[in-house]
Amino acid sequence: MSVPVDEVAAGVASMSTGDDQPSETSNAGGEQVVTPWDVAGGADGKIDYAKLVNEFGCATIDDALIARIEKATGRRAHPFLRRGMFFAHRELDQIVTAYENGEKFYLYTGRGPSSEALHLGHLIPFHFTKWLQEAFKVPLVIQLTDDEKFLWKSMKLEDARRLARENAKDIIACGFDPRRTFIFSDVNYMCTPFYLNVLKIAKCVTFNQARGIFGFSGESNIGQVGFPPTQAAPAFPDCFPHLFGTDKKSLRCLIPCAIDQDPYFRMTRDAAPRIGGHKPALIESRFFPALKGESGKMSASDPTSAIYVTDTPKQIKDKVNKYAFSGGRLTVEEHREKGGDLEVDISWKWLNFFMDDDDKLRTIGEAYGSGAMLSGEIKKELVECLTPMIVAHQEARAKVSDAVVDQFFSTAPRDFDSMFGELVGDAPAPSEGPVSFQGGENLVASNVPVPAVAGGEGNKGEDDGAAARGGDQPLSKSELKRIAKEKQIAEKKAAKAAEKAAKAAAAAQ
């Protein structure tokens, strides 16, 4: 069963975050701020998700859509989905409809590598993405934005590249299969097919639009201003010819991410029909609360603010007992009378993420909320839930060698059809010898769909008039108004330039 937008104050890590992950900090001005780099709640430190959905223009995920997903996949919805952690979307219903009609799609998510060790919030989107991949039996591309972290952080480029590989080991340890999972770092992979899409997207977005979407200022370096198309490009399958071939409309794309990444993909969706591609669909999450409370922040500079995947069982126990913000009352007597405050208790919120058993979770919530269970007891439940999960992750990561990482990074052409449907047997062992991480126009998958010729229903290219500009739908009124306004501005500039040139010529005479 889904949870209403305004009833759950928990969520998931950002798609492209590093050691200082956005979490719900309070804004002295009273207005919440949500961008890909800054997240601040209102005066109470909390995010008003219903308001955010309304401002961004996305839709909430309801019970009917969850039921359709369960029916289409034959699987029960993931706890993150049925408990409302992933709560909003853009055209997820269209992806489900296409899948019901036999159409294929692929998943795209990512991470900004800026820390040695990941915390639990960083792993959550990958756990959910793995469920989506296994439920729908589709391929996945994972972008590691080492270039972004170099541009935004006080970090050497070589360090960002090294952290990309280190973080990839934790991602792989979540259980992905290399037969239909491709991981790439922007610095390593950048190639002609990818860069072509970056350029086409960039040309669709004016600086004023970028400033309005992302909040760039005069202090922003030009690398930051030019970065957004790089995160947008993987939403188009022809960025990866070794996986999907060269047709921009060969597949639709579904992007699991935190809702603070929505601005990137609103820009992407706006550009998509203008470059001849499908608009990517999104499934968006809330933010994962810091260990010390919703108004706190998870940061690598404060190891007590989060549980890391490198923590020992003793460290996990000590952190939860000492630092997990409690909704318990000041005295046992008061707690027995009033019960624990589930709205603020972090142990309860984290159990909603990590405890699979719905019945047990409900029992704990009722006991703690009524006062029958004390704060120390619910913290014990959380420790017992987290410890085996983190130990299992550490064991899986220890098996991820450099050769295994290379296997996921390899741009060797795949067989298109083999990445969809059931996978038989275990993944092959990593191959010996050199591996290429860079894409190329000549590295093309086999058995890819044949692009429709002119006059058909496929992509006709960016220069075929309204059909290409609108792709599978006409331009909206707002898009037409924006294009007309930009045209007027360009004409005025041209007129002023001509007038200035004429005056200069007259003066010269």
Short mmCIF file of C-alpha atoms in Angstrom, two decimals:
data_model
loop_
_atom_site.label_atom_id
_atom_site.label_comp_id
_atom_site.label_asym_id
_atom_site.label_seq_id
_atom_site.Cartn_x
_atom_site.Cartn_y
_atom_site.Cartn_z
CA MET A 1 0.00 0.00 0.00
CA SER A 2 1.35 3.43 -0.84
CA VAL A 3 1.72 6.21 1.73
CA PRO A 4 0.33 9.74 1.21
CA VAL A 5 2.92 12.36 0.33
CA ASP A 6 2.65 14.34 3.55
CA GLU A 7 2.75 11.37 5.96
CA VAL A 8 6.27 10.01 5.53
CA ALA A 9 9.28 12.11 6.48
CA ALA A 10 11.88 9.70 5.18
CA GLY A 11 13.62 9.35 1.85
CA VAL A 12 16.53 8.31 -0.27
CA ALA A 13 19.99 9.59 -1.11
CA SER A 14 20.52 11.78 -4.10
CA MET A 15 21.42 10.30 -7.43
CA SER A 16 24.57 12.35 -7.67
CA THR A 17 25.81 13.06 -4.19
CA GLY A 18 29.07 12.74 -2.40
CA ASP A 19 30.22 12.83 1.18
CA ASP A 20 28.11 15.87 2.04
CA GLN A 21 24.78 14.44 0.98
CA PRO A 22 21.75 16.71 0.83
CA SER A 23 19.52 16.15 3.81
CA GLU A 24 16.86 18.11 5.56
CA THR A 25 18.54 21.15 7.10
CA SER A 26 16.51 24.18 8.14
CA ASN A 27 16.50 27.42 6.24
CA ALA A 28 16.58 30.54 8.38
CA GLY A 29 14.49 32.33 5.76
CA GLY A 30 11.61 29.92 6.28
CA GLU A 31 11.34 28.82 2.63
CA GLN A 32 12.52 25.35 1.67
CA VAL A 33 15.22 25.11 -1.00
CA VAL A 34 15.70 22.01 -3.16
CA THR A 35 18.34 21.96 -5.92
CA PRO A 36 20.79 19.26 -7.08
CA TRP A 37 23.41 20.77 -4.71
CA ASP A 38 21.48 22.31 -1.84
CA VAL A 39 18.56 20.95 0.14
CA ALA A 40 17.12 22.92 3.07
CA GLY A 41 13.77 22.50 4.76
CA GLY A 42 11.50 25.29 5.89
CA ALA A 43 11.61 26.92 9.30
CA ASP A 44 10.93 23.55 10.99
CA GLY A 45 13.75 21.86 9.08
CA LYS A 46 11.38 19.54 7.21
CA ILE A 47 10.70 19.18 3.51
CA ASP A 48 7.12 19.74 2.41
CA TYR A 49 6.96 17.05 -0.27
CA ALA A 50 3.41 17.85 -1.36
CA LYS A 51 4.50 21.44 -2.02
CA LEU A 52 7.59 20.21 -3.86
CA VAL A 53 5.53 17.94 -6.13
CA ASN A 54 3.28 20.88 -6.93
CA GLU A 55 6.21 23.24 -7.63
CA PHE A 56 8.09 20.74 -9.80
CA GLY A 57 4.98 19.63 -11.66
CA CYS A 58 5.52 15.90 -11.20
CA ALA A 59 2.88 13.39 -10.05
CA THR A 60 2.57 11.21 -6.95
CA ILE A 61 2.66 7.43 -7.18
CA ASP A 62 -0.72 6.02 -6.13
CA ASP A 63 -1.91 2.54 -5.20
CA ALA A 64 -3.29 1.92 -8.69
CA LEU A 65 0.11 2.50 -10.33
CA ILE A 66 1.84 0.28 -7.76
CA ALA A 67 -0.72 -2.46 -8.47
CA ARG A 68 -0.02 -2.16 -12.21
CA ILE A 69 3.72 -2.53 -11.59
CA GLU A 70 3.12 -5.63 -9.46
CA LYS A 71 0.87 -7.14 -12.12
CA ALA A 72 3.25 -6.34 -14.99
CA THR A 73 6.31 -7.74 -13.22
CA GLY A 74 4.70 -10.55 -11.27
CA ARG A 75 6.48 -9.31 -8.14
CA ARG A 76 5.40 -7.65 -4.95
CA ALA A 77 6.41 -4.00 -4.88
CA HIS A 78 9.67 -3.16 -3.15
CA PRO A 79 9.27 -1.77 0.40
CA PHE A 80 10.65 1.58 -0.81
CA LEU A 81 7.75 1.74 -3.26
CA ARG A 82 4.89 0.43 -1.16
CA ARG A 83 5.96 2.52 1.88
CA GLY A 84 6.19 5.76 -0.07
CA MET A 85 9.96 6.35 -0.09
CA PHE A 86 9.87 6.49 -3.88
CA PHE A 87 6.76 8.61 -4.07
CA ALA A 88 6.73 10.79 -7.20
CA HIS A 89 7.18 10.28 -10.93
CA ARG A 90 7.16 11.68 -14.41
CA GLU A 91 5.47 9.39 -16.95
CA LEU A 92 6.21 6.20 -15.03
CA ASP A 93 2.70 5.16 -16.02
CA GLN A 94 3.69 5.45 -19.69
CA ILE A 95 6.72 3.22 -19.12
CA VAL A 96 4.48 0.62 -17.50
CA THR A 97 2.00 0.86 -20.38
CA ALA A 98 4.78 0.43 -22.94
CA TYR A 99 6.12 -2.56 -20.99
CA GLU A 100 2.63 -4.11 -20.86
CA ASN A 101 2.54 -3.75 -24.65
CA GLY A 102 5.83 -5.57 -25.09
CA GLU A 103 8.12 -2.54 -25.49
CA LYS A 104 11.60 -2.57 -24.00
CA PHE A 105 13.25 0.16 -21.93
CA TYR A 106 16.45 0.68 -19.96
CA LEU A 107 17.34 2.15 -16.56
CA TYR A 108 19.78 4.96 -15.87
CA THR A 109 21.06 6.12 -12.50
CA GLY A 110 24.37 7.33 -11.09
CA ARG A 111 26.58 8.65 -8.34
CA GLY A 112 28.98 11.51 -7.78
CA PRO A 113 32.17 9.92 -6.37
CA SER A 114 33.58 12.20 -3.70
CA SER A 115 34.11 9.96 -0.66
CA GLU A 116 36.13 6.85 0.14
CA ALA A 117 33.32 5.10 1.99
CA LEU A 118 29.62 5.16 1.18
CA HIS A 119 27.00 5.50 3.88
CA LEU A 120 23.64 3.73 3.91
CA GLY A 121 21.88 6.61 2.22
CA HIS A 122 24.16 6.21 -0.80
CA LEU A 123 23.29 2.52 -1.16
CA ILE A 124 19.51 2.90 -1.04
CA PRO A 125 18.97 4.09 -4.64
CA PHE A 126 21.12 1.23 -5.92
CA HIS A 127 19.16 -1.32 -3.90
CA PHE A 128 15.95 0.01 -5.42
CA THR A 129 17.40 0.20 -8.92
CA LYS A 130 18.54 -3.42 -8.62
CA TRP A 131 14.97 -4.39 -7.74
CA LEU A 132 13.64 -2.49 -10.76
CA GLN A 133 16.20 -4.17 -13.01
CA GLU A 134 15.37 -7.65 -11.78
CA ALA A 135 11.61 -7.05 -11.75
CA PHE A 136 11.43 -5.68 -15.30
CA LYS A 137 14.46 -7.71 -16.57
CA VAL A 138 16.06 -4.76 -18.36
CA PRO A 139 19.58 -3.31 -18.81
CA LEU A 140 21.01 -0.54 -16.67
CA VAL A 141 23.64 2.18 -17.16
CA ILE A 142 25.28 3.77 -14.11
CA GLN A 143 27.06 7.11 -14.53
CA LEU A 144 29.91 8.07 -12.20
CA THR A 145 30.30 11.84 -12.46
CA ASP A 146 33.98 12.20 -11.61
CA ASP A 147 34.05 15.33 -13.77
CA GLU A 148 31.26 16.93 -11.73
CA LYS A 149 33.03 16.33 -8.43
CA PHE A 150 36.25 17.80 -9.82
CA LEU A 151 34.34 20.92 -10.88
CA TRP A 152 32.45 21.40 -7.60
CA LYS A 153 34.79 20.08 -4.94
CA SER A 154 38.30 20.99 -3.79
CA MET A 155 39.54 17.77 -5.33
CA LYS A 156 42.22 16.76 -7.79
CA LEU A 157 40.92 15.17 -10.98
CA GLU A 158 43.02 12.04 -10.44
CA ASP A 159 41.44 11.64 -7.00
CA ALA A 160 37.94 11.92 -8.45
CA ARG A 161 38.80 9.25 -11.03
CA ARG A 162 40.21 6.92 -8.35
CA LEU A 163 37.14 7.37 -6.16
CA ALA A 164 34.92 6.51 -9.13
CA ARG A 165 36.47 3.03 -9.27
CA GLU A 166 36.37 2.63 -5.49
CA ASN A 167 32.70 3.62 -5.35
CA ALA A 168 31.98 1.28 -8.26
CA LYS A 169 33.10 -1.63 -6.05
CA ASP A 170 30.40 -0.77 -3.50
CA ILE A 171 27.81 -0.44 -6.27
CA ILE A 172 28.78 -3.80 -7.77
CA ALA A 173 28.58 -5.35 -4.29
CA CYS A 174 24.84 -4.59 -4.30
CA GLY A 175 24.51 -7.59 -6.61
CA PHE A 176 24.32 -6.24 -10.17
CA ASP A 177 25.01 -8.58 -13.09
CA PRO A 178 27.61 -7.43 -15.67
CA ARG A 179 25.65 -9.08 -18.48
CA ARG A 180 23.14 -6.24 -18.44
CA THR A 181 24.79 -3.56 -16.31
CA PHE A 182 27.24 -0.99 -17.68
CA ILE A 183 29.10 1.34 -15.29
CA PHE A 184 31.07 4.26 -16.69
CA SER A 185 32.94 7.31 -15.49
CA ASP A 186 32.45 10.44 -17.56
CA VAL A 187 36.19 11.08 -17.90
CA ASN A 188 36.91 7.56 -19.16
CA TYR A 189 33.90 7.00 -21.38
CA MET A 190 33.44 10.35 -23.15
CA CYS A 191 33.29 9.53 -26.87
CA THR A 192 31.76 10.82 -30.10
CA PRO A 193 28.24 9.32 -29.68
CA PHE A 194 28.02 10.62 -26.11
CA TYR A 195 29.46 14.04 -26.90
CA LEU A 196 27.10 14.50 -29.86
CA ASN A 197 24.16 14.28 -27.46
CA VAL A 198 25.87 16.60 -24.96
CA LEU A 199 26.26 19.22 -27.70
CA LYS A 200 22.69 18.88 -28.98
CA ILE A 201 21.24 19.19 -25.49
CA ALA A 202 23.50 22.16 -24.68
CA LYS A 203 22.30 24.03 -27.74
CA CYS A 204 18.69 23.69 -26.56
CA VAL A 205 19.35 25.48 -23.25
CA THR A 206 20.15 29.19 -22.96
CA PHE A 207 22.34 30.53 -20.17
CA ASN A 208 19.35 32.34 -18.66
CA GLN A 209 17.45 29.04 -18.56
CA ALA A 210 20.41 27.24 -16.97
CA ARG A 211 20.76 29.99 -14.38
CA GLY A 212 17.05 29.77 -13.58
CA ILE A 213 17.09 25.96 -13.32
CA PHE A 214 20.33 25.46 -11.42
CA GLY A 215 20.94 28.79 -9.69
CA PHE A 216 24.30 29.53 -11.34
CA SER A 217 25.88 32.85 -10.42
CA GLY A 218 28.85 34.97 -11.36
CA GLU A 219 30.93 32.84 -8.99
CA SER A 220 30.14 29.61 -10.87
CA ASN A 221 33.05 28.37 -12.97
CA ILE A 222 32.24 27.75 -16.62
CA GLY A 223 32.78 24.02 -16.18
CA GLN A 224 29.86 23.94 -13.75
CA VAL A 225 27.67 25.92 -16.14
CA GLY A 226 28.48 23.50 -18.95
CA PHE A 227 28.08 20.29 -16.95
CA PRO A 228 24.27 19.66 -16.88
CA PRO A 229 24.05 18.26 -20.46
CA THR A 230 26.60 15.60 -19.44
CA GLN A 231 24.22 14.26 -16.80
CA ALA A 232 21.29 14.58 -19.19
CA ALA A 233 22.87 12.71 -22.13
CA PRO A 234 22.69 9.12 -20.77
CA ALA A 235 18.90 9.37 -20.98
CA PHE A 236 19.29 8.78 -24.74
CA PRO A 237 20.24 5.24 -25.82
CA ASP A 238 22.46 6.23 -28.74
CA CYS A 239 25.01 7.46 -26.17
CA PHE A 240 25.78 3.75 -25.78
CA PRO A 241 26.02 2.16 -29.23
CA HIS A 242 27.86 -0.86 -27.78
CA LEU A 243 24.71 -1.58 -25.78
CA PHE A 244 21.74 -0.19 -27.69
CA GLY A 245 22.88 0.69 -31.21
CA THR A 246 22.70 4.08 -32.88
CA ASP A 247 18.96 4.84 -32.96
CA LYS A 248 17.97 7.59 -30.52
CA LYS A 249 14.48 6.11 -30.28
CA SER A 250 15.44 2.46 -29.94
CA LEU A 251 14.48 2.48 -26.25
CA ARG A 252 12.73 4.55 -23.63
CA CYS A 253 14.59 5.39 -20.42
CA LEU A 254 13.48 5.26 -16.77
CA ILE A 255 15.57 7.18 -14.22
CA PRO A 256 15.39 6.34 -10.48
CA CYS A 257 16.69 9.34 -8.52
CA ALA A 258 16.04 11.59 -5.55
CA ILE A 259 13.66 14.46 -6.18
CA ASP A 260 16.46 17.04 -5.90
CA GLN A 261 17.71 15.78 -9.29
CA ASP A 262 14.40 16.69 -10.94
CA PRO A 263 15.77 20.00 -12.38
CA TYR A 264 18.37 18.10 -14.44
CA PHE A 265 15.74 15.93 -16.02
CA ARG A 266 13.13 18.63 -16.52
CA MET A 267 15.80 20.21 -18.71
CA THR A 268 16.43 16.83 -20.38
CA ARG A 269 12.75 16.24 -21.05
CA ASP A 270 12.41 19.73 -22.52
CA ALA A 271 15.31 19.08 -24.90
CA ALA A 272 14.33 15.50 -25.83
CA PRO A 273 11.75 16.17 -28.58
CA ARG A 274 13.95 18.91 -30.02
CA ILE A 275 16.81 16.47 -30.59
CA GLY A 276 14.59 13.62 -31.77
CA GLY A 277 14.45 11.47 -28.63
CA HIS A 278 11.93 10.12 -26.15
CA LYS A 279 11.41 12.09 -22.97
CA PRO A 280 12.91 10.07 -20.10
CA ALA A 281 10.57 8.93 -17.35
CA LEU A 282 11.46 9.46 -13.67
CA ILE A 283 10.71 7.68 -10.41
CA GLU A 284 11.71 9.98 -7.55
CA SER A 285 12.44 9.51 -3.88
CA ARG A 286 12.41 11.45 -0.64
CA PHE A 287 15.62 12.21 1.26
CA PHE A 288 17.28 9.83 3.67
CA PRO A 289 17.33 11.33 7.18
CA ALA A 290 20.62 11.85 9.01
CA LEU A 291 21.34 9.70 12.05
CA LYS A 292 21.18 12.72 14.37
CA GLY A 293 17.76 13.82 13.13
CA GLU A 294 15.99 15.33 10.15
CA SER A 295 17.47 18.75 10.76
CA GLY A 296 20.99 17.29 10.76
CA LYS A 297 23.27 16.54 7.84
CA MET A 298 25.24 13.45 6.88
CA SER A 299 28.84 14.47 6.28
CA ALA A 300 32.17 12.67 5.95
CA SER A 301 33.64 15.29 8.27
CA ASP A 302 31.38 13.94 11.05
CA PRO A 303 31.55 10.12 11.12
CA THR A 304 28.86 10.03 13.82
CA SER A 305 26.29 11.54 11.46
CA ALA A 306 25.77 8.35 9.44
CA ILE A 307 26.31 4.59 9.32
CA TYR A 308 28.99 3.72 6.76
CA VAL A 309 29.34 0.45 4.87
CA THR A 310 32.82 0.11 6.38
CA ASP A 311 31.57 0.29 9.99
CA THR A 312 32.10 -2.71 12.27
CA PRO A 313 29.20 -4.28 14.21
CA LYS A 314 30.49 -2.51 17.35
CA GLN A 315 30.60 0.85 15.58
CA ILE A 316 27.09 0.35 14.28
CA LYS A 317 25.79 -0.47 17.75
CA ASP A 318 27.61 2.45 19.37
CA LYS A 319 26.46 4.97 16.75
CA VAL A 320 22.82 3.93 16.94
CA ASN A 321 22.76 3.90 20.74
CA LYS A 322 24.61 7.21 21.17
CA TYR A 323 23.60 9.31 18.18
CA ALA A 324 20.32 8.08 16.63
CA PHE A 325 17.83 10.87 17.36
CA SER A 326 15.14 9.52 19.65
CA GLY A 327 11.45 10.15 19.80
CA GLY A 328 11.37 8.74 23.32
CA ARG A 329 10.17 10.81 26.25
CA LEU A 330 12.28 12.29 29.06
CA THR A 331 11.30 9.65 31.61
CA VAL A 332 10.15 6.05 31.41
CA GLU A 333 6.89 7.02 33.12
CA GLU A 334 6.17 9.74 30.55
CA HIS A 335 7.12 7.40 27.70
CA ARG A 336 4.76 4.70 28.98
CA GLU A 337 1.98 7.29 29.18
CA LYS A 338 2.47 9.16 25.90
CA GLY A 339 4.42 6.70 23.76
CA GLY A 340 7.33 7.40 21.41
CA ASP A 341 7.10 10.14 18.78
CA LEU A 342 7.24 8.30 15.43
CA GLU A 343 7.38 11.59 13.55
CA VAL A 344 10.94 12.33 14.70
CA ASP A 345 12.41 9.01 15.84
CA ILE A 346 15.28 8.03 13.50
CA SER A 347 15.36 4.35 14.52
CA TRP A 348 11.74 4.06 13.43
CA LYS A 349 12.37 5.93 10.19
CA TRP A 350 15.38 3.79 9.31
CA LEU A 351 13.49 0.58 10.09
CA ASN A 352 10.95 1.70 7.50
CA PHE A 353 13.76 1.54 4.96
CA PHE A 354 15.60 -1.59 5.95
CA MET A 355 13.15 -3.98 7.59
CA ASP A 356 11.49 -6.17 4.96
CA ASP A 357 8.87 -7.75 7.23
CA ASP A 358 5.77 -5.54 7.11
CA ASP A 359 4.04 -7.34 9.98
CA LYS A 360 7.04 -7.03 12.29
CA LEU A 361 7.49 -3.38 11.35
CA ARG A 362 3.84 -2.67 12.12
CA THR A 363 4.14 -4.43 15.49
CA ILE A 364 7.22 -2.37 16.40
CA GLY A 365 5.50 0.86 15.37
CA GLU A 366 2.43 0.10 17.46
CA ALA A 367 4.50 -0.94 20.48
CA TYR A 368 6.81 2.07 20.36
CA GLY A 369 4.03 4.51 19.56
CA SER A 370 1.94 3.26 22.51
CA GLY A 371 4.83 3.32 25.00
CA ALA A 372 5.05 -0.46 25.40
CA MET A 373 8.48 -0.40 23.72
CA LEU A 374 11.22 1.90 25.03
CA SER A 375 13.76 3.91 23.05
CA GLY A 376 16.59 1.51 23.84
CA GLU A 377 14.51 -1.41 22.61
CA ILE A 378 13.70 0.12 19.21
CA LYS A 379 17.38 1.04 18.81
CA LYS A 380 18.24 -2.63 19.49
CA GLU A 381 15.81 -3.64 16.72
CA LEU A 382 17.58 -1.27 14.32
CA VAL A 383 21.05 -2.58 15.23
CA GLU A 384 19.88 -6.16 14.66
CA CYS A 385 18.43 -5.13 11.30
CA LEU A 386 21.45 -3.18 10.04
CA THR A 387 24.36 -5.32 11.22
CA PRO A 388 23.84 -8.45 9.07
CA MET A 389 23.05 -6.30 6.04
CA ILE A 390 26.29 -4.31 6.33
CA VAL A 391 28.38 -7.41 7.08
CA ALA A 392 26.95 -9.08 3.96
CA HIS A 393 27.80 -5.98 1.91
CA GLN A 394 31.38 -5.99 3.20
CA GLU A 395 31.76 -9.66 2.28
CA ALA A 396 30.40 -9.03 -1.21
CA ARG A 397 32.68 -6.02 -1.74
CA ALA A 398 35.75 -8.02 -0.73
CA LYS A 399 35.10 -10.24 -3.75
CA VAL A 400 35.03 -7.31 -6.22
CA SER A 401 38.49 -7.28 -7.79
CA ASP A 402 39.86 -4.73 -10.25
CA ALA A 403 39.19 -7.28 -13.00
CA VAL A 404 35.50 -7.39 -11.98
CA VAL A 405 35.32 -3.58 -12.07
CA ASP A 406 36.86 -3.64 -15.56
CA GLN A 407 34.18 -6.14 -16.61
CA PHE A 408 31.42 -3.66 -15.69
CA PHE A 409 33.31 -0.75 -17.33
CA SER A 410 34.06 -2.62 -20.56
CA THR A 411 32.74 -1.15 -23.81
CA ALA A 412 32.95 -4.45 -25.70
CA PRO A 413 29.80 -4.66 -27.89
CA ARG A 414 26.94 -6.64 -26.35
CA ASP A 415 24.14 -8.67 -27.85
CA PHE A 416 21.06 -6.43 -27.58
CA ASP A 417 18.48 -9.18 -27.07
CA SER A 418 20.50 -10.98 -24.39
CA MET A 419 20.18 -8.03 -21.99
CA PHE A 420 16.40 -8.43 -21.71
CA GLY A 421 14.38 -11.22 -20.11
CA GLU A 422 15.63 -14.01 -17.86
CA LEU A 423 19.38 -14.52 -17.48
CA VAL A 424 20.47 -18.15 -17.47
CA GLY A 425 23.27 -19.31 -15.19
CA ASP A 426 25.97 -17.24 -13.53
CA ALA A 427 27.78 -14.26 -15.03
CA PRO A 428 31.00 -15.22 -16.84
CA ALA A 429 34.34 -14.63 -15.15
CA PRO A 430 36.17 -11.42 -16.12
CA SER A 431 38.21 -11.81 -19.30
CA GLU A 432 41.99 -11.56 -19.24
CA GLY A 433 43.89 -8.92 -21.15
CA PRO A 434 43.33 -5.21 -21.81
CA VAL A 435 39.84 -3.72 -21.54
CA SER A 436 38.63 -0.53 -23.23
CA PHE A 437 36.57 1.90 -21.15
CA GLN A 438 35.97 4.44 -23.92
CA GLY A 439 33.01 4.25 -26.26
CA GLY A 440 33.17 4.76 -29.99
CA GLU A 441 31.10 5.00 -33.14
CA ASN A 442 32.42 1.66 -34.39
CA LEU A 443 31.57 -0.25 -31.18
CA VAL A 444 27.99 -1.28 -31.94
CA ALA A 445 25.89 -3.97 -30.30
CA SER A 446 24.58 -6.90 -32.31
CA ASN A 447 20.91 -7.60 -33.00
CA VAL A 448 19.88 -4.00 -32.33
CA PRO A 449 16.50 -2.78 -33.59
CA VAL A 450 16.64 -1.41 -37.13
CA PRO A 451 15.81 2.34 -37.20
CA ALA A 452 12.64 3.18 -39.15
CA VAL A 453 13.21 4.87 -42.49
CA ALA A 454 11.80 8.29 -43.39
CA GLY A 455 8.03 8.12 -43.44
CA GLY A 456 7.93 5.48 -40.71
CA GLU A 457 7.37 5.85 -37.01
CA GLY A 458 11.00 5.96 -35.90
CA ASN A 459 13.39 8.84 -35.38
CA LYS A 460 13.99 10.73 -38.63
CA GLY A 461 16.85 12.85 -37.37
CA GLU A 462 17.10 16.32 -35.99
CA ASP A 463 16.64 18.11 -39.32
CA ASP A 464 13.32 16.68 -40.43
CA GLY A 465 11.13 19.57 -39.32
CA ALA A 466 8.29 19.33 -36.84
CA ALA A 467 8.32 15.53 -36.66
CA ALA A 468 11.84 15.51 -35.31
CA ARG A 469 11.35 18.56 -33.08
CA GLY A 470 8.29 17.06 -31.51
CA GLY A 471 9.42 13.44 -31.69
CA ASP A 472 6.35 11.48 -30.70
CA GLN A 473 4.33 14.56 -29.77
CA PRO A 474 3.92 18.22 -30.84
CA LEU A 475 5.53 21.11 -29.03
CA SER A 476 3.50 22.45 -26.10
CA LYS A 477 2.18 26.02 -25.96
CA SER A 478 4.82 26.98 -23.39
CA GLU A 479 7.56 25.57 -25.62
CA LEU A 480 6.22 27.49 -28.60
CA LYS A 481 6.05 30.70 -26.54
CA ARG A 482 9.59 30.23 -25.32
CA ILE A 483 10.92 29.61 -28.83
CA ALA A 484 9.05 32.68 -30.11
CA LYS A 485 10.43 34.82 -27.29
CA GLU A 486 13.98 33.64 -27.93
CA LYS A 487 13.50 34.41 -31.61
CA GLN A 488 12.33 37.94 -30.78
CA ILE A 489 15.36 38.50 -28.56
CA ALA A 490 17.68 37.23 -31.28
CA GLU A 491 16.03 39.52 -33.85
CA LYS A 492 16.38 42.54 -31.56
CA LYS A 493 20.04 41.79 -30.98
CA ALA A 494 20.60 41.43 -34.72
CA ALA A 495 18.80 44.74 -35.37
CA LYS A 496 20.91 46.54 -32.76
CA ALA A 497 24.08 45.05 -34.21
CA ALA A 498 23.07 46.17 -37.71
CA GLU A 499 22.25 49.68 -36.47
CA LYS A 500 25.59 49.89 -34.68
CA ALA A 501 27.43 48.73 -37.79
CA ALA A 502 25.61 51.30 -39.92
CA LYS A 503 26.54 54.13 -37.53
CA ALA A 504 30.16 52.99 -37.51
CA ALA A 505 30.21 52.93 -41.32
CA ALA A 506 28.68 56.43 -41.49
CA ALA A 507 31.25 57.78 -39.03
CA ALA A 508 34.07 56.30 -41.06
CA GLN A 509 32.89 58.15 -44.15
#
